[in-house]
Coordinates of C-alpha atoms and ligand atoms in Angstrom, one line a residue:
M1 CA -105.5 61.4 0.0
H2 CA -104.2 60.6 3.4
D3 CA -105.6 63.8 4.9
F4 CA -108.9 62.0 4.5
H5 CA -108.8 59.0 6.8
Y6 CA -110.9 57.0 9.3
V7 CA -110.4 57.5 13.0
G8 CA -112.3 54.6 14.4
Q9 CA -115.4 54.6 12.3
E10 CA -115.4 58.3 11.5
L11 CA -114.0 59.8 8.4
Y12 CA -111.8 62.8 9.2
C13 CA -110.3 65.6 7.1
E14 CA -107.0 66.3 8.9
D15 CA -108.0 66.6 12.5
R16 CA -111.7 67.3 12.1
S17 CA -114.5 64.8 11.9
I18 CA -116.5 65.3 8.8
S19 CA -119.8 64.3 10.4
S20 CA -119.4 67.2 12.9
L21 CA -118.6 69.6 10.1
A22 CA -121.7 68.4 8.2
A23 CA -123.8 68.8 11.3
E24 CA -122.4 72.3 11.9
F25 CA -122.4 73.7 8.4
G26 CA -125.1 71.7 6.7
T27 CA -125.0 69.7 3.4
P28 CA -124.2 69.6 0.6
L29 CA -120.8 70.7 1.8
Y30 CA -117.4 70.8 0.1
V31 CA -114.7 70.1 2.7
Y32 CA -111.1 70.9 1.6
S33 CA -107.7 69.9 3.2
Q34 CA -105.1 72.7 3.3
Q35 CA -102.4 70.1 3.9
T36 CA -103.3 68.2 0.7
F37 CA -103.2 71.4 -1.5
T38 CA -99.9 72.2 0.1
R39 CA -98.2 68.8 -0.2
H40 CA -99.3 68.3 -3.8
Y41 CA -98.0 71.7 -4.8
Q42 CA -94.7 71.0 -3.1
A43 CA -94.4 67.5 -4.5
L44 CA -94.5 68.9 -8.1
D45 CA -92.4 71.9 -7.3
Q46 CA -89.7 69.8 -5.7
A47 CA -89.8 67.1 -8.4
M48 CA -88.9 69.8 -10.9
A49 CA -86.2 71.4 -8.7
G50 CA -83.5 70.6 -11.2
V51 CA -85.0 72.9 -13.9
D52 CA -85.5 76.6 -13.7
H53 CA -89.3 76.6 -13.3
A54 CA -92.4 78.2 -11.9
V55 CA -95.8 76.7 -11.0
S56 CA -98.8 78.6 -12.4
Y57 CA -101.7 77.1 -10.7
S58 CA -104.7 76.7 -13.0
V59 CA -107.3 78.8 -11.3
K60 CA -110.2 77.3 -13.2
S61 CA -109.8 74.0 -11.3
N62 CA -110.7 75.5 -7.9
S63 CA -110.9 79.2 -7.7
N64 CA -112.0 79.7 -4.1
L65 CA -110.3 82.8 -2.7
A66 CA -108.8 80.8 0.2
V67 CA -107.3 78.3 -2.2
L68 CA -105.7 81.1 -4.3
R69 CA -104.3 82.8 -1.2
L70 CA -102.8 79.5 0.0
L71 CA -101.2 78.9 -3.3
R72 CA -99.9 82.5 -3.5
D73 CA -98.3 82.0 -0.1
L74 CA -96.7 78.8 -1.3
G75 CA -95.1 80.8 -4.1
S76 CA -97.4 79.9 -7.0
G77 CA -98.3 82.0 -9.9
F78 CA -101.5 81.6 -11.8
D79 CA -102.9 80.4 -15.1
I80 CA -106.2 82.3 -15.8
V81 CA -108.8 82.1 -18.5
S82 CA -111.0 85.1 -17.9
E83 CA -111.1 88.6 -16.3
G84 CA -113.2 87.1 -13.5
E85 CA -110.3 84.8 -12.7
L86 CA -107.8 87.6 -12.8
Q87 CA -110.1 89.6 -10.4
R88 CA -110.1 86.6 -8.1
V89 CA -106.3 86.4 -8.1
I90 CA -106.0 90.1 -7.3
A91 CA -108.6 89.8 -4.5
A92 CA -106.6 86.9 -3.1
G93 CA -103.5 89.1 -3.0
G94 CA -101.8 87.6 -6.1
S95 CA -100.1 89.7 -8.7
P96 CA -101.1 90.0 -12.3
S97 CA -97.4 89.9 -13.1
D98 CA -97.4 86.3 -12.0
C99 CA -100.3 85.4 -14.3
L100 CA -100.5 83.7 -17.7
F101 CA -103.8 84.6 -19.6
A102 CA -105.0 81.6 -21.6
G103 CA -108.2 81.0 -23.5
V104 CA -109.5 81.0 -27.1
G105 CA -112.0 83.8 -26.7
K106 CA -110.5 86.7 -24.8
T107 CA -112.8 89.8 -25.2
A108 CA -111.5 93.3 -25.9
N109 CA -112.5 94.3 -22.4
E110 CA -110.6 91.4 -20.9
I111 CA -107.5 92.2 -22.8
E112 CA -107.7 95.8 -21.8
F113 CA -108.2 95.0 -18.1
A114 CA -105.3 92.5 -18.1
L115 CA -102.9 95.0 -19.9
K116 CA -103.8 97.8 -17.5
R117 CA -103.1 95.5 -14.5
G118 CA -99.7 94.4 -15.9
I119 CA -100.4 90.7 -16.9
Y120 CA -97.2 88.7 -17.3
C121 CA -98.2 87.2 -20.7
F122 CA -101.1 86.4 -23.0
N123 CA -101.1 82.9 -24.4
V124 CA -102.5 83.6 -27.8
E125 CA -104.7 81.0 -29.6
S126 CA -105.4 82.6 -33.0
E127 CA -104.2 85.3 -35.5
P128 CA -107.2 87.6 -35.0
E129 CA -106.4 87.5 -31.3
L130 CA -102.9 88.8 -32.0
D131 CA -104.3 91.6 -34.0
R132 CA -106.8 92.5 -31.3
I133 CA -104.1 92.5 -28.5
N134 CA -101.9 94.6 -30.7
R135 CA -104.6 97.2 -31.4
I136 CA -105.6 97.5 -27.7
A137 CA -101.9 97.7 -26.6
G138 CA -101.4 100.5 -29.1
Q139 CA -104.4 102.4 -27.8
L140 CA -103.1 102.1 -24.3
G141 CA -99.6 103.0 -25.3
V142 CA -98.0 99.8 -24.0
T143 CA -96.3 96.7 -25.4
A144 CA -98.2 93.5 -24.8
P145 CA -96.2 90.4 -23.9
V146 CA -97.5 87.4 -25.9
A147 CA -96.8 83.7 -26.3
V148 CA -98.4 81.4 -28.9
R149 CA -100.1 78.3 -27.8
V150 CA -98.9 75.6 -30.0
N151 CA -101.1 72.7 -30.8
P152 CA -98.6 69.9 -31.2
N153 CA -101.3 67.5 -32.6
V154 CA -100.5 64.6 -30.2
E155 CA -103.1 62.3 -28.8
A156 CA -103.3 62.8 -25.0
K157 CA -105.1 59.4 -24.5
T158 CA -107.6 60.9 -22.1
H159 CA -111.4 61.6 -22.2
A160 CA -112.6 63.3 -25.4
K161 CA -114.0 66.2 -23.5
I162 CA -110.6 67.0 -21.9
T163 CA -108.3 66.4 -24.9
T164 CA -106.9 69.7 -26.2
G165 CA -103.8 69.0 -28.2
T166 CA -105.0 67.6 -31.5
Y167 CA -106.3 69.3 -34.6
E168 CA -109.8 68.1 -33.7
N169 CA -109.8 70.7 -30.8
K170 CA -110.4 74.4 -30.9
F171 CA -107.2 75.1 -28.9
G172 CA -103.9 76.6 -30.0
I173 CA -102.2 77.2 -33.4
A174 CA -101.3 74.2 -35.5
F175 CA -97.7 73.2 -35.2
E176 CA -96.9 73.8 -38.8
E177 CA -98.3 77.4 -38.7
V178 CA -96.6 78.5 -35.5
E179 CA -93.5 80.0 -37.1
A180 CA -95.5 82.1 -39.4
V181 CA -97.6 83.3 -36.6
Y182 CA -94.5 84.4 -34.6
Q183 CA -93.3 86.3 -37.7
R184 CA -96.6 88.1 -37.7
A185 CA -96.5 88.8 -34.0
G186 CA -92.9 90.0 -34.3
A187 CA -93.9 92.4 -37.0
L188 CA -96.8 93.9 -35.0
E189 CA -95.6 97.1 -33.4
H190 CA -97.2 96.7 -29.9
L191 CA -96.4 93.0 -29.3
K192 CA -93.4 91.3 -27.8
P193 CA -93.2 87.5 -28.1
I194 CA -91.7 86.4 -24.8
G195 CA -92.4 82.7 -24.8
I196 CA -94.3 79.7 -26.1
Q197 CA -97.0 77.6 -24.5
M198 CA -98.8 74.2 -25.0
H199 CA -101.4 72.3 -23.1
I200 CA -102.4 68.9 -24.5
G201 CA -105.1 67.8 -22.2
S202 CA -106.2 66.9 -18.7
Q203 CA -106.1 63.8 -16.5
L204 CA -103.2 62.3 -18.3
T205 CA -102.0 59.2 -16.6
Q206 CA -99.0 58.4 -18.8
V207 CA -95.9 60.6 -19.5
E208 CA -95.6 59.5 -23.2
P209 CA -97.9 62.1 -24.7
F210 CA -96.1 64.9 -22.8
E211 CA -92.7 63.5 -23.9
K212 CA -93.9 63.2 -27.5
A213 CA -95.2 66.8 -27.5
V214 CA -92.0 68.2 -25.9
R215 CA -89.8 66.3 -28.3
K216 CA -91.8 67.6 -31.2
V217 CA -91.8 71.3 -30.3
A218 CA -88.3 71.5 -28.7
P219 CA -86.5 72.1 -32.1
L220 CA -89.0 74.8 -33.0
I221 CA -88.6 76.5 -29.7
E222 CA -84.8 76.5 -30.0
K223 CA -85.2 78.2 -33.4
L224 CA -87.7 80.7 -32.3
A225 CA -85.8 81.6 -29.1
Q226 CA -82.9 82.8 -31.3
Q227 CA -85.2 85.2 -33.1
Y228 CA -87.4 86.5 -30.3
P229 CA -86.7 87.6 -26.7
F230 CA -88.0 84.3 -25.2
E231 CA -88.2 84.0 -21.5
F232 CA -90.3 80.9 -21.0
F233 CA -91.8 77.7 -22.3
S234 CA -95.0 76.7 -20.6
I235 CA -95.8 73.0 -20.9
G236 CA -99.3 73.4 -19.5
G237 CA -101.0 71.3 -16.9
G238 CA -102.7 67.9 -17.4
L239 CA -101.1 65.7 -14.7
G240 CA -103.7 63.2 -13.7
I241 CA -104.6 61.9 -10.3
I242 CA -106.0 58.7 -8.8
Y243 CA -109.8 58.7 -8.4
Q244 CA -109.9 55.1 -7.2
P245 CA -109.2 54.1 -4.6
A246 CA -109.4 57.6 -3.0
L247 CA -108.7 56.3 0.5
E248 CA -105.3 54.7 1.0
S249 CA -104.4 52.8 4.1
G250 CA -101.1 54.0 5.6
A251 CA -99.5 57.4 5.3
S252 CA -98.2 57.4 1.7
E253 CA -99.4 59.6 -1.1
W254 CA -101.1 57.9 -3.9
W255 CA -98.0 58.3 -6.1
E256 CA -96.1 56.3 -3.6
S257 CA -98.6 53.5 -3.6
E258 CA -98.5 50.2 -5.5
K259 CA -101.5 51.4 -7.5
A260 CA -99.3 54.1 -9.1
R261 CA -96.7 51.7 -10.3
D262 CA -97.6 52.3 -14.0
L263 CA -99.0 55.8 -13.6
L264 CA -97.7 59.3 -14.2
T265 CA -96.2 60.5 -10.9
P266 CA -94.5 63.8 -10.3
Q267 CA -91.2 62.0 -10.2
R268 CA -91.7 60.2 -13.6
Y269 CA -93.0 63.5 -15.1
A270 CA -89.8 65.3 -14.0
E271 CA -87.4 62.4 -14.8
S272 CA -88.8 62.2 -18.4
L273 CA -89.2 65.8 -19.2
A274 CA -86.4 67.6 -17.3
P275 CA -83.6 66.3 -19.6
L276 CA -85.6 67.6 -22.6
L277 CA -86.5 70.9 -21.1
K278 CA -83.2 71.9 -19.5
P279 CA -81.2 72.4 -22.7
L280 CA -83.8 74.9 -23.9
G281 CA -82.4 77.4 -21.3
L282 CA -85.8 78.9 -20.7
R283 CA -87.9 79.2 -17.6
I284 CA -90.4 76.3 -17.6
F285 CA -93.9 77.0 -16.5
L286 CA -96.1 74.2 -15.2
E287 CA -99.9 74.9 -15.1
P288 CA -101.3 72.1 -12.9
G289 CA -104.9 72.3 -11.7
R290 CA -106.3 68.9 -11.0
F291 CA -103.0 67.5 -9.6
I292 CA -103.0 70.2 -6.9
A293 CA -106.7 70.4 -6.1
G294 CA -108.3 67.2 -7.2
N295 CA -107.6 65.1 -4.1
A296 CA -107.9 68.0 -1.7
G297 CA -111.7 68.0 -1.5
V298 CA -114.7 65.9 -0.6
L299 CA -118.4 66.7 -1.3
V300 CA -120.4 65.7 1.7
T301 CA -124.0 64.8 1.2
R302 CA -126.9 63.6 3.4
V303 CA -129.1 60.6 2.5
E304 CA -132.7 61.8 2.2
Y305 CA -134.4 58.6 1.0
V306 CA -133.7 55.0 0.1
K307 CA -136.0 53.8 -2.6
Q308 CA -136.2 50.3 -4.0
T309 CA -137.7 49.9 -7.5
G310 CA -137.6 46.6 -9.2
D311 CA -134.1 45.3 -8.6
K312 CA -132.7 48.8 -8.2
N313 CA -131.6 50.3 -4.9
F314 CA -131.6 54.1 -5.1
V315 CA -129.9 56.1 -2.4
I316 CA -131.3 59.6 -2.9
V317 CA -129.0 62.3 -1.5
D318 CA -129.2 66.1 -1.1
A319 CA -126.3 66.8 -3.5
A320 CA -127.0 66.8 -7.2
M321 CA -125.5 67.3 -10.6
N322 CA -125.7 71.1 -10.1
D323 CA -123.2 70.7 -7.2
L324 CA -120.9 68.2 -8.9
I325 CA -121.4 67.7 -12.6
R326 CA -118.4 65.5 -13.4
P327 CA -120.2 62.1 -13.3
A328 CA -122.9 63.5 -15.6
F329 CA -120.6 65.5 -17.9
Y330 CA -117.5 63.3 -18.2
E331 CA -118.9 59.9 -16.9
A332 CA -116.3 60.6 -14.2
Y333 CA -115.8 58.2 -11.3
H334 CA -115.8 59.5 -7.8
E335 CA -115.3 57.1 -4.9
I336 CA -118.3 57.2 -2.6
V337 CA -117.8 56.4 1.1
P338 CA -119.9 56.5 4.2
I339 CA -118.7 59.2 6.5
H340 CA -119.5 57.0 9.4
A341 CA -118.1 53.7 8.3
K342 CA -120.5 50.8 7.9
S343 CA -120.0 47.4 6.4
E344 CA -123.4 45.7 6.9
G345 CA -126.0 45.1 4.2
I346 CA -123.8 45.7 1.1
T347 CA -126.2 46.3 -1.7
S348 CA -125.6 47.3 -5.3
S349 CA -126.8 50.9 -5.3
D350 CA -127.3 54.0 -7.4
V351 CA -126.5 57.2 -5.6
V352 CA -128.7 59.9 -7.2
G353 CA -129.6 63.5 -6.6
P354 CA -133.0 65.2 -6.5
V355 CA -132.6 67.1 -9.9
C356 CA -135.1 66.2 -12.6
E357 CA -132.7 64.5 -15.0
S358 CA -131.9 60.9 -15.4
G359 CA -128.3 62.0 -15.7
D360 CA -128.3 63.2 -12.1
A361 CA -126.6 60.1 -10.8
F362 CA -123.2 59.9 -9.0
C363 CA -122.8 56.2 -9.5
Q364 CA -124.7 53.1 -10.8
D365 CA -124.9 49.7 -9.3
R366 CA -122.0 50.3 -6.9
P367 CA -121.7 48.1 -3.8
L368 CA -122.5 50.2 -0.8
P369 CA -123.5 49.4 2.8
A370 CA -127.1 49.8 3.7
M371 CA -127.9 53.5 4.1
Q372 CA -130.5 55.3 6.0
E373 CA -132.1 58.7 6.0
G374 CA -129.7 61.1 7.8
D375 CA -126.5 59.2 7.0
Y376 CA -123.7 61.1 5.3
L377 CA -121.8 60.0 2.2
G378 CA -118.6 61.5 0.9
L379 CA -117.9 61.9 -2.8
M380 CA -114.1 61.8 -2.8
S381 CA -111.6 63.6 -5.0
A382 CA -114.0 66.5 -5.5
G383 CA -111.4 69.3 -5.1
A384 CA -111.0 70.1 -8.8
Y385 CA -113.6 70.9 -11.5
S386 CA -116.2 70.4 -8.9
M387 CA -117.5 73.4 -7.1
V388 CA -116.2 75.6 -9.9
M389 CA -118.7 74.0 -12.2
A390 CA -121.7 74.3 -9.9
S391 CA -124.8 75.8 -11.3
N392 CA -128.2 76.9 -10.0
Y393 CA -130.1 74.4 -12.1
N394 CA -133.5 73.5 -10.6
S395 CA -133.1 76.8 -8.6
R396 CA -130.8 75.2 -6.1
G397 CA -128.4 77.4 -4.3
F398 CA -124.6 76.8 -4.4
P399 CA -123.3 74.6 -1.6
A400 CA -121.0 75.9 1.1
E401 CA -117.2 75.3 1.2
V402 CA -115.1 74.7 4.3
L403 CA -111.3 74.7 4.5
V404 CA -109.7 72.5 7.2
N405 CA -106.2 73.1 8.5
G406 CA -105.2 70.7 11.2
S407 CA -107.9 71.2 13.9
Q408 CA -109.1 74.5 12.4
A409 CA -112.0 74.7 10.1
E410 CA -113.7 77.7 8.6
V411 CA -116.3 78.4 6.0
V412 CA -114.5 79.9 3.0
R413 CA -117.7 80.3 0.9
A414 CA -121.1 80.6 2.6
R415 CA -124.0 78.5 1.4
Q416 CA -125.9 80.6 -1.2
P417 CA -129.2 82.0 0.2
L418 CA -132.1 81.2 -2.0
E419 CA -133.1 85.0 -2.1
Q420 CA -129.9 85.5 -4.1
L421 CA -131.2 83.4 -6.9
L422 CA -133.8 86.0 -7.9
Q423 CA -131.4 88.9 -7.7
G424 CA -131.2 90.7 -11.1
E425 CA -134.4 89.1 -12.4
R426 CA -137.5 91.2 -13.0
V427 CA -141.0 91.0 -14.5
P428 CA -141.0 93.4 -17.5
S429 CA -143.0 96.6 -17.4
W430 CA -145.7 95.4 -19.8
M431 CA -146.7 92.7 -17.4
T432 CA -147.2 94.8 -14.3
Ligands
LIG1 C1 -107.3 73.7 -17.7 C2 -106.0 74.1 -18.1 C3 -104.9 73.8 -17.3 C4 -105.0 72.8 -16.1 O1 -105.3 71.5 -16.5 P1 -105.2 70.4 -15.3 O2 -105.6 69.1 -16.1 O3 -106.2 70.7 -14.3 O4 -103.8 70.3 -14.8 C5 -103.7 74.3 -17.6 N1 -103.5 75.1 -18.7 C6 -104.5 75.5 -19.5 C7 -104.3 76.4 -20.6 C8 -105.8 75.0 -19.2 O5 -106.8 75.3 -20.0

């Protein structure tokens, strides 16, 4: 994350001091680095240069319009999971013909919308979904491009809530049933099977599960590609990132650091998978989300109170689980750093939000310098699965988002005004 670095005692995002952004735009505040998104996209794209491939950025990881526009300009396509995400891609200037539509529960309206807009392909997750897409395509007088999401039943060795490629999960079609499902798809009048897809999980830090899954499905793909007009194999997303330490000294990317010696890097990913993928002769889609966005953001929060209870030291901040739910939801680790560097009075501290839940804590018993009201803290690596999961719990408005590019910084999502929270609600007639 070298776009986030200290200049003297001040933490900067690219060429902007984060304290000054927090003072100008208020907190809680998501601050994103355009350079990080860009370099991480390019690192993966370049690592795979030896294979005919395309990157389909996973919109759900960070769907801000500015981020989507940036990725479109870099040449990315998109992996979407709802009509809302497709609307976002279109609003950002992206083309539906560069979109893969994933998800286990596509509604009839979503399918119709995507077909009318010319979606590149539906990644189908069940037989009833095939029937539904076929029926709607028939009604519209079009042929729907489909791929089946194969569940290869391999253990991704990641957190249970982000494992998707075993039969314990709701995702995809069991490996043994895939051939029969293609036969069914091939027989349906308004469907055209143009590829195959898999996605085994998220935050994978080793290449072995990917390799295992690709080795397992490759013979099946070769067979199916002879029977159907296959254009692509999408190997999904799932590349993990480093959450700790978030701040590297020196100018290298985390995957060039000592810490990454045993981890999945773009190079290792490409080196292991390219030889297996190339002989298939298909276009390979990659669907990264976290790898591109995860390290590109920080959630900046202001210390409101410091409270000592028994032998606990609570640092109560103005961000909460409604702004960043990953620690509460996945027991996720985010590095927490003072925006104005301090080293005195290191105390084992819990950084907690104001929401009325014991789970509203960003860390427990973590050594932090002595904090005071008005100090800012940064929750690092909050670019993916962070703002997109924000809620209005406790009637708290959504935080603002700022994108930094060199010395430029602009709000790319305004802080939600509290008046908006009541929009659409009303007291029923019988109470008035
Ligand atoms: C969430 C998701 C991704 C992206 O996963 P990351 O771990 O963020 O790379 C890719 N493909 C599908 C189908 C997904 O659901």
